[in-house]
Amino acid sequence: QGRPLTGKVTDAGGQGLPGVTVLIKGTATGTTTDINGNYSLNVENGKTLVFSFMGFVSQEIIYSGQGVINITLAEDSKLLDEVVVVGYGVQRKKDITTAVAVVDDKALKDRPIVTVAQALQGKAAGVQVTQPSGKPGSGLAVRVRGATSVLAGNEPAYIVDGIRTTDINGLNPNDIESMTILKDASAAAIYGAAAANGVVLITTKRGSADKPVISFNTYFGFSTLRKNIDVLNTRQYRDLMNDIGIAYDPTWTRFGDWTDETFGTGYQQSYQASFSGGNEKSRYFVSGGYLTEQGMVKPARFDRYTFRMNLDNEIRSWFKLKTSLSAWTIDSKDTPDNASSGRGGVIMSALNTPPFLNVYKQDGSGWFDPNPFQPSWENPVAYMQGPDQLTRDNKVLGTVEAEINLAKGLKFRSSAGADITSHRWDYYLDPLRTNYGRQNNGIGQSDNSNHMVIQIENLFDYTVKTGEHTISALVGNTLIKYEGRGTYIEGKDFPEDTNVKDLWAANQISTGGTWHNANSSVSFFGRLNYDFGGRYYATFSFRRDGSSKLVNKWRTMPGVSAGYRLSSAPFMQKFTFIDDLKIRGGYGVTGNFQGLSDQAAFALWSYYRRDPTDPLSGPGIYQLSYGNPDLKWETTRQTNLGLDLTMFDGKVLFTFDAYHKQTVDVLLNVQLTSSLPVSSILTNAGEIINKGLEFSLNTVNIDNRELNWTTEFNLSFNKNEVANLKYTPVYYFGSIYSNNEFASRVKVGDPLGTFYGYVSEGVNPETGDIMYKDVNNNGIFDPGDRTVIGYGMPKVTFGFTNNLVYKDFSLNLFFQGSYGNDIFNATRIDLEGMFDSKNQSVAVLDRWTPENPNTDIPRAVGGGNVDNVRNSTRFIEDGSYLRLKSATLSYNVLKNNAKVSFVKNLAIYVTAQNLFTITNYSGFDPEVNAYGNSAVEVGIDYGTYPQSRTFVFGVNVEF
Amino acid sequence: CEKFLDIEPTGNSIFIEERGDTIFRTANEAEAALSAVYGDFQNEYWQLDWLVNGDAQSDDAYAGADNPSNFQIDDYRIVATNSNVSRDWAYLYQTIGKANLLINNVEVTPDASFSEQRKKEIKGEASFVRAVMYFEAVQLWGDVPLQLKEVTSVSAAELDEIYPQLYPERKPMAEVYEQIIADLEYALANVKTTQPHKGFATKGAANAYLAKVYATIEPKDYNKVVEYCDAVIAGGYSLLPEFDMLWNNENENSPESIFEVNYAGTASDANWGSSMFRGTDWKKFNIPSNDLVKAFDDENDMIRKNASISFEDVTGKWSDANWPANSYPFMNKYRIITWPSPQNYILVRLADIILLKAEALNELGDVNGAAQLVNQIRGRADLPDTQASTQEAMRLAIEKERRLELAFEGKRWFDLKRTGRAIEVINNAIGPDGNKFGYNLTQNGLLWPIPQSELDKNELLTQNPGY
């Protein structure tokens, strides 16, 4: 039975390690060390002993008959030291007891990313990112564990190097070191009223005390339309007009393809340089960049100039100064979309404009060729090139933080930060070329605003370790003050010279004004972390926030979480393939008042301009709003249970989380009867519940000298439900222009983003009209026949990344998609309605006629009759998709090559974005929303600027 | 830190600082609020929709333009989700709410310089406007909620008290008309006889609306109609000598005009509505119907036809199944379509009241008295005297006279409804080929649906039959 063996296992510091597994290799026999690290067992000669403990490098020893074997285990730095940025500090990854997801610079490096939010897409379970349109610079919708709010915003809070900001569109992805997403409330509660939608902590790169590094990245790319929609040619169009009964001039025989005129090739270019370095006392990171993205549909473009300077100085041994400063300018031009062809929508106009028209009138007048059926319906080129407009956004975002070591383990940190932005939009429509321009003899608008947020923060941080007890505590406060000012002006009747675009030259000023807004908040927060021997964890946090926006200003939000390292339990020791297993749970309360206007609590008078009285007595006045002294912020209570599992020497990492998120006091504009002068009141009147499961699995599949293959897979299920609505039982959203009906409904029992409408029972073979189901069985067609017809929110979203490295080549394949969501394809209303002179898609070639009675396309009805294109199941399509979002192949040309010593690294790569998409959706693209990042109008397609397919070639070089 | 969190708005005044405060602190504030009540006559209802409802909804005009809601109204295919129906409801009640604020609060304004007489005048003017709005609403929807109080603050403490106001029920038409009459009578007793222009409530305007109300309610009270028409006629109004003088924009606020929405033609005080009906830049609203043009032609009434309709060549601009592009009709009564347009709209004028009196006299059996009045109107249009000699024939003669005299003044639909003739007349209207146009108006179509959006938020509301 072997000989008795005893010994002690210690760490590098000589401390006994409890719970270390001591196993005879190839058997199930073994033991674990006691509280002091001692063990004893019987071993036969020649057997191999394996000492393993989570967070330490395992050791094997061949037993040769000794009585005592003492072992010192080395810490596995890879596992142990990996730290994660959390609220107001960092934590070792293995100690975390809340649901956080980390997206590091690897995810950003592998492909050309324009905005930071793109980097989050498909990379973290429970974080759903959708790009509602393919327009350059268009915002993304980021949802952490579903939507909790109707009005107050659903975007997470972004904290960049400690300062809260609302806009990260200008942040240079190349500057980002890591992003931590605090998903559950126990993690986010320390951010209180900012945190109901999760918190994204963005940490930018800083210098290190190594050799200075110069790096330069550039890429060039082009983008094209992924998929077209075919419309009628001139002959087919003429036949349709005859069927409708619209007089058609036989000389209109020209054929022009408006989609060719509209969808061109877009370009991207990016130049980024950074310099970093320093010594023990002071370090720097400086970067600058220029990026331009020109859309495939003109004139959309996005030009960004960025600058960053991050400095770290150790002025005294006890005093450190940390400066983070960034500035950017974004110039952008818009291509109007999500609108009908009669109301300026370029995409709809590309599809709906009669095919016989020219771009310009052929008489030298300089007019865009007027639509003979309705001259205000301009062709797409007129909408694209008619107006001259530019938006310029500037931002300076910076903090200076002082860190003072007061005593051993006790630090004081104080920071002052500012987020200063300016916005300007200028618009000019010349008096000649377009119908609208001629009507107004030129029209100009300008909008100018400045915003400043000042943030002052102080906190104490104390850590003490005695024996196996580690306690760290943190208390602090934050003051935030926002102030914004703006001006707007509109004028018409311009000089003939179309080079003169400034509004001072407008003969008539139609309107003008200024505005001023301010709000402030005060917060106190604290947190206590307790760690017992790396096995038991508990965290308590609280935040007390006060806001100037409310009458009841103050609210306290607690958070609590606990974790247990299950892998340290004795019974787990036989599962030797498990490196680490931790179970954790938490509960927390967070708030949301993003959507509250600064004056939301007040009853106000408003003004209107009237003819001056004699003597002057000011504008006319009327009641604007009801006061609401009871107004509160939205409160989200979230429970989270999760586990983190590491197996096979770190080759398999699995994380699972389940959550229940209850948002009460949801802010709603309660619809009072319109028989009052103010027909709505902002109040707390709803409850929304999100429930979900999240899985993420990261594996190292092959890892040898030649080939390394890793995959990251994440899968999220979220179920959203409106649990309660007070006062108003139902709200409608998403008015569709052509039929004037609402596409979405908010009602108790349904998720947000529910489609509402009639049930189409196909075309009546006798009349050629759509038959709608008499849902309420009252014998007539009426609005009571509307019912739930689809769901815009997906049941499941997923992301799947493969990294293959073979010698100097590497391949990154990133798949992403959603399942179980519907799309309301309102574009088809204007493409298959046949109610007026709009050109239609080729689907209408199969329209009902007495000769073609059995079809699913109704008759050409004309006369503006939209009865066949009511919001109905006819336009609901499955929006599930799987797409290869990005595929990158890169090659390391030089890597620490001694022959070319001045170049440290040189890599070239090619990336294809949206290379393929698997979907049944018939529109341009299934990743779409005409209502941008709205939470209640989801998955509506109405002439939305589609996603493009992009190819990018890039070079990264380091000196 | 509490101070740091105290931020008051700088762009808007606070409505009531504390519970119990008066709404208006000074006379000037009450005057400015009255100004906003009148200002509502420049909202979308009174720039555009009143003419859609009165004329496109009749046999006088087609919807035109490209709006599905208007097509539904033109074709009597209205669905309760129609956006015009819901916005018109909201517009009318918004004004009622603004008027309520003055009616209920102006008298307690704590301003020593604010005379009791002026307070009563303001209350009277607001009562007049409230009556006008309710009169529109009751004709469109039948039974409607009677909102007579304002809501200043919605808090949990006050909820029980204000809940019935937030979610009111419909009141029978008779009760609504009672309120309209009471408001007009209060106005008649308290407002001025003359005002700086015809855009304000006067005794004449109150008399004119009382006459209209008594000609509309069931049962009609023709003696009252005659009484109030006579009061108007004796009130210093007179017909302009030439019909076109009403529309050539050289006689704003003329002696014939009783109530007229005034526009100054400045950017903040302009009529955009007129350019919705005229101009060749895009296909306009309210395209005159074949049936109306035929009615003018049958009567050989060229003076009023030319004043009411102008034909333009829109070849190459747009096409239309109802009219050839080279001779395409537009409403011609509102002619200033430049921006900012100072085009006024006349809501009530003397000719309307004279014909209303003729109608009342005829119904009371005085066919000759009616004929005299009809001939007075026809004479100005250089038309021979009416041939109608029986009560029956005179009814039709007055109906035709009102149609030709008041075309595109938002009257036709309400006249046909009032006289119970709408279904018969409209379903027999002719189209471009001289045959029936094919309208299918039913009894249920005479009232609009209560907006679905209102039904959805207020379970006390009931829907009209057929919707």
Tab-separated table of N, CA and C in Angstrom, chain B residues 362-426:
chain	number	residue	atom	x	y	z
B	362	ASN	N	-88.097	80.448	-45.092
B	362	ASN	CA	-88.736	79.439	-45.933
B	362	ASN	C	-89.324	78.314	-45.085
B	363	GLU	N	-88.534	77.885	-44.086
B	363	GLU	CA	-89.018	76.798	-43.232
B	363	GLU	C	-90.202	77.265	-42.388
B	364	LEU	N	-90.229	78.577	-42.080
B	364	LEU	CA	-91.355	79.114	-41.320
B	364	LEU	C	-92.534	79.436	-42.241
B	365	GLY	N	-92.399	79.174	-43.544
B	365	GLY	CA	-93.493	79.345	-44.489
B	365	GLY	C	-93.454	80.636	-45.298
B	366	ASP	N	-92.463	81.484	-45.049
B	366	ASP	CA	-92.390	82.765	-45.758
B	366	ASP	C	-91.507	82.607	-46.997
B	367	VAL	N	-92.074	81.982	-48.053
B	367	VAL	CA	-91.293	81.707	-49.261
B	367	VAL	C	-90.892	83.007	-49.945
B	368	ASN	N	-91.778	83.968	-49.958
B	368	ASN	CA	-91.479	85.247	-50.617
B	368	ASN	C	-90.356	85.987	-49.923
B	369	GLY	N	-90.446	86.002	-48.581
B	369	GLY	CA	-89.367	86.652	-47.809
B	369	GLY	C	-88.042	85.999	-48.112
B	370	ALA	N	-88.054	84.660	-48.217
B	370	ALA	CA	-86.839	83.927	-48.530
B	370	ALA	C	-86.332	84.307	-49.908
B	371	ALA	N	-87.263	84.386	-50.877
B	371	ALA	CA	-86.865	84.701	-52.255
B	371	ALA	C	-86.164	86.051	-52.335
B	372	GLN	N	-86.711	87.031	-51.585
B	372	GLN	CA	-86.077	88.361	-51.605
B	372	GLN	C	-84.619	88.303	-51.200
B	373	LEU	N	-84.392	87.529	-50.130
B	373	LEU	CA	-83.017	87.443	-49.629
B	373	LEU	C	-82.123	86.697	-50.612
B	374	VAL	N	-82.653	85.609	-51.190
B	374	VAL	CA	-81.864	84.852	-52.174
B	374	VAL	C	-81.539	85.748	-53.361
B	375	ASN	N	-82.527	86.523	-53.784
B	375	ASN	CA	-82.297	87.393	-54.939
B	375	ASN	C	-81.273	88.481	-54.636
B	376	GLN	N	-81.253	88.915	-53.379
B	376	GLN	CA	-80.241	89.912	-52.984
B	376	GLN	C	-78.838	89.354	-53.255
B	377	ILE	N	-78.647	88.076	-52.922
B	377	ILE	CA	-77.352	87.441	-53.134
B	377	ILE	C	-77.114	87.198	-54.623
B	378	ARG	N	-78.138	86.738	-55.333
B	378	ARG	CA	-77.998	86.456	-56.762
B	378	ARG	C	-77.744	87.731	-57.561
B	379	GLY	N	-78.368	88.804	-57.114
B	379	GLY	CA	-78.207	90.067	-57.824
B	379	GLY	C	-76.749	90.499	-57.890
B	380	ARG	N	-76.051	90.290	-56.767
B	380	ARG	CA	-74.646	90.702	-56.773
B	380	ARG	C	-73.846	89.886	-57.783
B	381	ALA	N	-74.282	88.650	-58.037
B	381	ALA	CA	-73.572	87.801	-58.984
B	381	ALA	C	-74.128	87.960	-60.399
B	382	ASP	N	-74.907	89.035	-60.599
B	382	ASP	CA	-75.505	89.317	-61.906
B	382	ASP	C	-76.341	88.148	-62.408
B	383	LEU	N	-77.030	87.498	-61.499
B	383	LEU	CA	-77.881	86.380	-61.891
B	383	LEU	C	-79.342	86.799	-61.766
B	384	PRO	N	-80.202	86.251	-62.627
B	384	PRO	CA	-81.636	86.575	-62.536
B	384	PRO	C	-82.236	86.055	-61.239
B	385	ASP	N	-83.402	86.587	-60.902
B	385	ASP	CA	-84.076	86.171	-59.681
B	385	ASP	C	-84.385	84.685	-59.706
B	386	THR	N	-84.507	84.144	-58.530
B	386	THR	CA	-84.827	82.717	-58.434
B	386	THR	C	-86.235	82.451	-58.935
B	387	GLN	N	-86.384	81.273	-59.549
B	387	GLN	CA	-87.695	80.872	-60.074
B	387	GLN	C	-88.494	80.099	-59.042
B	388	ALA	N	-87.844	79.757	-57.916
B	388	ALA	CA	-88.502	78.891	-56.938
B	388	ALA	C	-89.685	79.618	-56.325
B	389	SER	N	-90.835	78.923	-56.266
B	389	SER	CA	-92.008	79.570	-55.696
B	389	SER	C	-92.669	78.730	-54.616
B	390	THR	N	-92.308	77.459	-54.551
B	390	THR	CA	-92.856	76.641	-53.476
B	390	THR	C	-91.797	76.482	-52.398
B	391	GLN	N	-92.254	76.081	-51.210
B	391	GLN	CA	-91.312	75.875	-50.112
B	391	GLN	C	-90.271	74.823	-50.498
B	392	GLU	N	-90.770	73.769	-51.170
B	392	GLU	CA	-89.920	72.665	-51.581
B	392	GLU	C	-88.838	73.143	-52.561
B	393	ALA	N	-89.296	73.878	-53.586
B	393	ALA	CA	-88.365	74.374	-54.592
B	393	ALA	C	-87.392	75.373	-53.978
B	394	MET	N	-87.907	76.158	-53.039
B	394	MET	CA	-87.059	77.173	-52.420
B	394	MET	C	-85.952	76.524	-51.598
B	395	ARG	N	-86.278	75.401	-50.967
B	395	ARG	CA	-85.228	74.683	-50.211
B	395	ARG	C	-84.051	74.375	-51.129
B	396	LEU	N	-84.390	73.824	-52.330
B	396	LEU	CA	-83.331	73.454	-53.260
B	396	LEU	C	-82.622	74.686	-53.800
B	397	ALA	N	-83.402	75.744	-54.011
B	397	ALA	CA	-82.791	76.980	-54.529
B	397	ALA	C	-81.800	77.550	-53.525
B	398	ILE	N	-82.181	77.504	-52.244
B	398	ILE	CA	-81.267	78.029	-51.209
B	398	ILE	C	-80.041	77.132	-51.110
B	399	GLU	N	-80.266	75.824	-51.184
B	399	GLU	CA	-79.137	74.886	-51.114
B	399	GLU	C	-78.127	75.175	-52.224
B	400	LYS	N	-78.664	75.377	-53.450
B	400	LYS	CA	-77.782	75.659	-54.582
B	400	LYS	C	-77.089	77.007	-54.397
B	401	GLU	N	-77.861	77.971	-53.910
B	401	GLU	CA	-77.297	79.302	-53.734
B	401	GLU	C	-76.165	79.293	-52.724
B	402	ARG	N	-76.392	78.582	-51.647
B	402	ARG	CA	-75.329	78.489	-50.643
B	402	ARG	C	-74.098	77.813	-51.241
B	403	ARG	N	-74.327	76.772	-52.050
B	403	ARG	CA	-73.194	76.052	-52.631
B	403	ARG	C	-72.364	76.976	-53.513
B	404	LEU	N	-73.031	77.740	-54.372
B	404	LEU	CA	-72.290	78.567	-55.323
B	404	LEU	C	-71.694	79.804	-54.648
B	405	GLU	N	-72.446	80.351	-53.705
B	405	GLU	CA	-71.970	81.555	-53.017
B	405	GLU	C	-70.805	81.224	-52.072
B	406	LEU	N	-70.937	80.094	-51.379
B	406	LEU	CA	-70.003	79.798	-50.274
B	406	LEU	C	-69.018	78.678	-50.612
B	407	ALA	N	-68.852	78.393	-51.912
B	407	ALA	CA	-67.929	77.310	-52.294
B	407	ALA	C	-66.544	77.551	-51.707
B	408	PHE	N	-65.921	76.509	-51.200
B	408	PHE	CA	-64.568	76.572	-50.618
B	408	PHE	C	-64.467	77.503	-49.420
B	409	GLU	N	-65.550	77.656	-48.722
B	409	GLU	CA	-65.500	78.384	-47.454
B	409	GLU	C	-65.802	77.429	-46.308
B	410	GLY	N	-65.630	76.121	-46.571
B	410	GLY	CA	-65.737	75.130	-45.503
B	410	GLY	C	-67.148	74.896	-45.020
B	411	LYS	N	-68.159	75.205	-45.877
B	411	LYS	CA	-69.543	75.140	-45.426
B	411	LYS	C	-70.319	73.942	-45.964
B	412	ARG	N	-69.966	73.464	-47.168
B	412	ARG	CA	-70.826	72.563	-47.931
B	412	ARG	C	-71.193	71.294	-47.145
B	413	TRP	N	-70.187	70.602	-46.596
B	413	TRP	CA	-70.452	69.348	-45.882
B	413	TRP	C	-71.412	69.573	-44.723
B	414	PHE	N	-71.173	70.646	-43.987
B	414	PHE	CA	-71.987	70.892	-42.795
B	414	PHE	C	-73.404	71.337	-43.180
B	415	ASP	N	-73.514	72.066	-44.309
B	415	ASP	CA	-74.847	72.442	-44.794
B	415	ASP	C	-75.657	71.211	-45.171
B	416	LEU	N	-75.032	70.305	-45.926
B	416	LEU	CA	-75.760	69.115	-46.391
B	416	LEU	C	-76.157	68.234	-45.223
B	417	LYS	N	-75.266	68.158	-44.216
B	417	LYS	CA	-75.590	67.377	-43.025
B	417	LYS	C	-76.758	67.992	-42.266
B	418	ARG	N	-76.663	69.306	-42.122
B	418	ARG	CA	-77.641	70.060	-41.347
B	418	ARG	C	-79.046	69.891	-41.924
B	419	THR	N	-79.110	69.899	-43.274
B	419	THR	CA	-80.416	69.833	-43.919
B	419	THR	C	-80.833	68.395	-44.190
B	420	GLY	N	-80.002	67.437	-43.803
B	420	GLY	CA	-80.353	66.031	-43.988
B	420	GLY	C	-80.264	65.573	-45.428
B	421	ARG	N	-79.543	66.334	-46.253
B	421	ARG	CA	-79.510	66.032	-47.680
B	421	ARG	C	-78.198	65.356	-48.118
B	422	ALA	N	-77.281	65.188	-47.208
B	422	ALA	CA	-75.926	64.790	-47.589
B	422	ALA	C	-75.906	63.489	-48.392
B	423	ILE	N	-76.580	62.457	-47.897
B	423	ILE	CA	-76.453	61.147	-48.544
B	423	ILE	C	-76.997	61.192	-49.971
B	424	GLU	N	-78.166	61.778	-50.104
B	424	GLU	CA	-78.778	61.812	-51.424
B	424	GLU	C	-77.947	62.629	-52.409
B	425	VAL	N	-77.534	63.812	-51.983
B	425	VAL	CA	-76.819	64.711	-52.888
B	425	VAL	C	-75.460	64.135	-53.262
B	426	ILE	N	-74.724	63.686	-52.254
B	426	ILE	CA	-73.338	63.282	-52.515
B	426	ILE	C	-73.282	61.991	-53.334
